[in-house]
Amino acid sequence: MQRSAGLMFVYRAYVVLFFLYLVAPLAAAGAFAFNDSMFPSLPWQGFTLDWFFSPVEPKLGLFYDDRLLRGLQNSLVIGLIVSALAVAAGTCNAFLFERRQFPFKRLLYILMIVPLVIPGVILGISILVFASMLANFADQTLGLFLTWLRPGIPLIVLGQFSFLTTITSLVIAARLQKFDISLEEAALNLGASRIRVLLTVTLPFLAPALFSAFVVAFLVSFENFNTTLMLVGSDAPLTITMYDRMVKVGSTPVLNAVSVFLMLGSGLLALASVLAQRPRKAA
Amino acid sequence: MRNDAGKLSLILLMAPFALWIGLLIVLPQLGIGYVSLREKVGINQYEFGPGNYADFIAEPIYRNTLFRTAWMSILVTALALLVGFPVAWYIAKIARERSRAALFLLCLIPLWVSDLVRAYGWIVLLRETGVVSTVLVGAGIIAQPVEMLYNDVTVVIGLVYTVILFMIVPLVSTLQGMDDALLEAGYNLGGGRLTVFRRIIVPYAMPGIVAGCIITFMLTAGSYLTPILLGGKNSSWFTEQIYNQFITRYNWEAGATFGVLLLGFTSLVVWAGLRLTGQSLSTTVAKE
C-alpha cells in the first residue's frame, strides 16, 4: 500500500485526538474528586481525600454518606442476585441451543437475542405494566397483596435479568461451541455418569466463560440506569441515588468521588474478566 | 426409555428459556400493547380503541419529539460511523501487534464506565463554571465564561461519545479478519484508493458496519441520561416523554402508547437496515 508520511502523520494525530476525546470526561470526573473545594470546578485548591473519608459536613465523604452507602449496598445485592440468576439461565440456554435440536430453533434463537435490541426504558415499563396487572389481578380476585410485584428490588432484578440473560447466554454459548464433544464421550465410555461428566469435564471447561459472564452481568447491572429507573421503589441503587443527587442538590465533588469509585471498581472487574478468558499458556 | 429421558431433559432445559422469554419479554410487550389500546373514560372505566394513538397524532409536541429523537439518532449513528471507522481501521490494520491490544483495551475501558459518570464528566467540562470555559477565559480567548451545556451540539457530542465504542468494537473484529492480500490485489488490478475502499473494504466490513449501526442506533434512540443531563429540561427526548407519562403524570395509557411507538419505530429502522444490507440479527448483533 502506498502511504505518504504527511498523510500518516495526520492520521495518527486524528487517532490521538480521538483517544483524548474518550479520556477527557472520565479524567475530569475523576480529577475533581481530589480537589479541596466545594465545587467540582477550577481553580485547583490543592489535593484532598476529604470527599472520600471526611466524616463531617460540609465535606461529607462518600464513605460516611449514608444514602450513598445504602445505594451502594442495594446495587451490590441486586448485582449479585441478578448475575447469579442470569449465569444459571444463560448456561441452560447455551446447552439448549448448542446441543439440542427442536422445532422452531431459529425463531427461538432470534427471540433470545431480541432483548438486546429493545430499548431499556421499554423493557422497564413493559415489566412494570405487566407486574402491576398481575398484582392487581391477584389483589382483586384472590385478595392477595403481592408487594414484590410493585416497584422495588425484586422488580429491578427481574427487569435487569430480562436482558442480561441474553448477554450471558451468548458468552457461555460461544465457549461451549469450542468444546470438543469427544472429551465427554471418552468420559462416558470410561463409565462416568452423565452428571459426573457434566461436573468434572464440561463445567470446568466452561468455568472461565461462566466467570466472565458473571462479571459482565454484574458490571452491566451495576451501571444500568434506564431499565432500573422505571422499576425503582424506595430502595434505590447507587446510580439512581447519584442521579437524584445530581438533579436535586446539584453537583458536589462527592459525586466525583463516586465516579472514581465506580471507575476503579469496574476497571478492576473488567480486567479480572479479561484475564480469566485469556488462554493459559502452559496448561 | 432413552428417548423419553431425552425428551424430559429437553423440556427441563427449555423451561428457564420459556419462562424468561414468555414472562419477561413476550407477555410484558403484549401488556403494554394492551394498555395502549385502552382509553380511560372515567375512574376505573375503560373502553377499547385507538384513541391514545389518535391523541399522539393530534398533539404536535409528542409527534415532533418522536421525529426529533429519530433524526438525531440517525445523525448520531452516522457520525459515530464516520468518526469511528478510521479509528477501527487504525486499530485493526495499522497499529503494531502489541499496541493493537493496548489500544483495543483502551477503547473498552470507557465501555465499562456508567453512562451517568460519562455524562457527569461532560458536565464538569462544559458547564459555565466548567473546565473548558475557565481555561478559555484564562487563556484570554473569550472574555466571559460561556455555557456550553443545554444545546443540541453538546447533546450530539455526548451521545456520539456514549455509543461510539459499540460502533468501534464490531468494526475492529470484522476488519481484523480481512486479509491484506485483498487490498493488494485491488491496487494491483489498478484500483485507486477510493475504488479499493468502496469495492473491497466496505463490502467486507459490512457485517461489522451493520452490527455497529444497529446497536448504536438502538442505544441512542433509547438513551435517557445523556440527552436529559446535557440537553437540560428542553431536550425533548422521546424516552423522557415516556418517563413523564408513566412516573410523573401517572398516565399509563399514554406512556404505553409512546412505548409501543418507540419500539415500533426502532424495530422498523433495524429491520429496514438488515433488509437493505442483506444481514440477519443472528449474524450481526449476536456476534459480539
mmCIF file of N, CA and C in Angstrom, chain A residues 7 100 112 116 149 165 233 266 270:
data_model
loop_
_atom_site.group_PDB
_atom_site.id
_atom_site.type_symbol
_atom_site.label_atom_id
_atom_site.label_comp_id
_atom_site.label_asym_id
_atom_site.label_seq_id
_atom_site.Cartn_x
_atom_site.Cartn_y
_atom_site.Cartn_z
ATOM 1 N N LEU A 7 0.389 12.278 5.267
ATOM 2 C CA LEU A 7 -0.962 11.777 5.496
ATOM 3 C C LEU A 7 -1.000 10.899 6.738
ATOM 4 N N ARG A 100 -28.950 -29.181 21.479
ATOM 5 C CA ARG A 100 -30.227 -29.814 21.216
ATOM 6 C C ARG A 100 -30.812 -29.388 19.888
ATOM 7 N N MET A 112 -34.243 -15.058 21.538
ATOM 8 C CA MET A 112 -33.256 -14.953 22.608
ATOM 9 C C MET A 112 -32.421 -13.680 22.465
ATOM 10 N N LEU A 116 -31.782 -7.690 23.551
ATOM 11 C CA LEU A 116 -30.671 -6.743 23.396
ATOM 12 C C LEU A 116 -31.056 -5.550 22.535
ATOM 13 N N LEU A 149 -44.358 -7.578 43.425
ATOM 14 C CA LEU A 149 -44.678 -7.187 42.050
ATOM 15 C C LEU A 149 -44.814 -5.673 41.898
ATOM 16 N N THR A 165 -29.653 -11.913 30.608
ATOM 17 C CA THR A 165 -29.620 -13.324 30.251
ATOM 18 C C THR A 165 -29.190 -13.509 28.796
ATOM 19 N N GLY A 233 -38.122 1.391 43.498
ATOM 20 C CA GLY A 233 -39.047 1.702 44.585
ATOM 21 C C GLY A 233 -38.360 2.578 45.605
ATOM 22 N N SER A 266 -15.127 -0.940 38.364
ATOM 23 C CA SER A 266 -15.448 -1.641 37.125
ATOM 24 C C SER A 266 -14.189 -1.928 36.325
ATOM 25 N N ALA A 270 -13.377 -5.646 35.118
ATOM 26 C CA ALA A 270 -13.241 -5.904 33.688
ATOM 27 C C ALA A 270 -11.889 -6.566 33.421
#
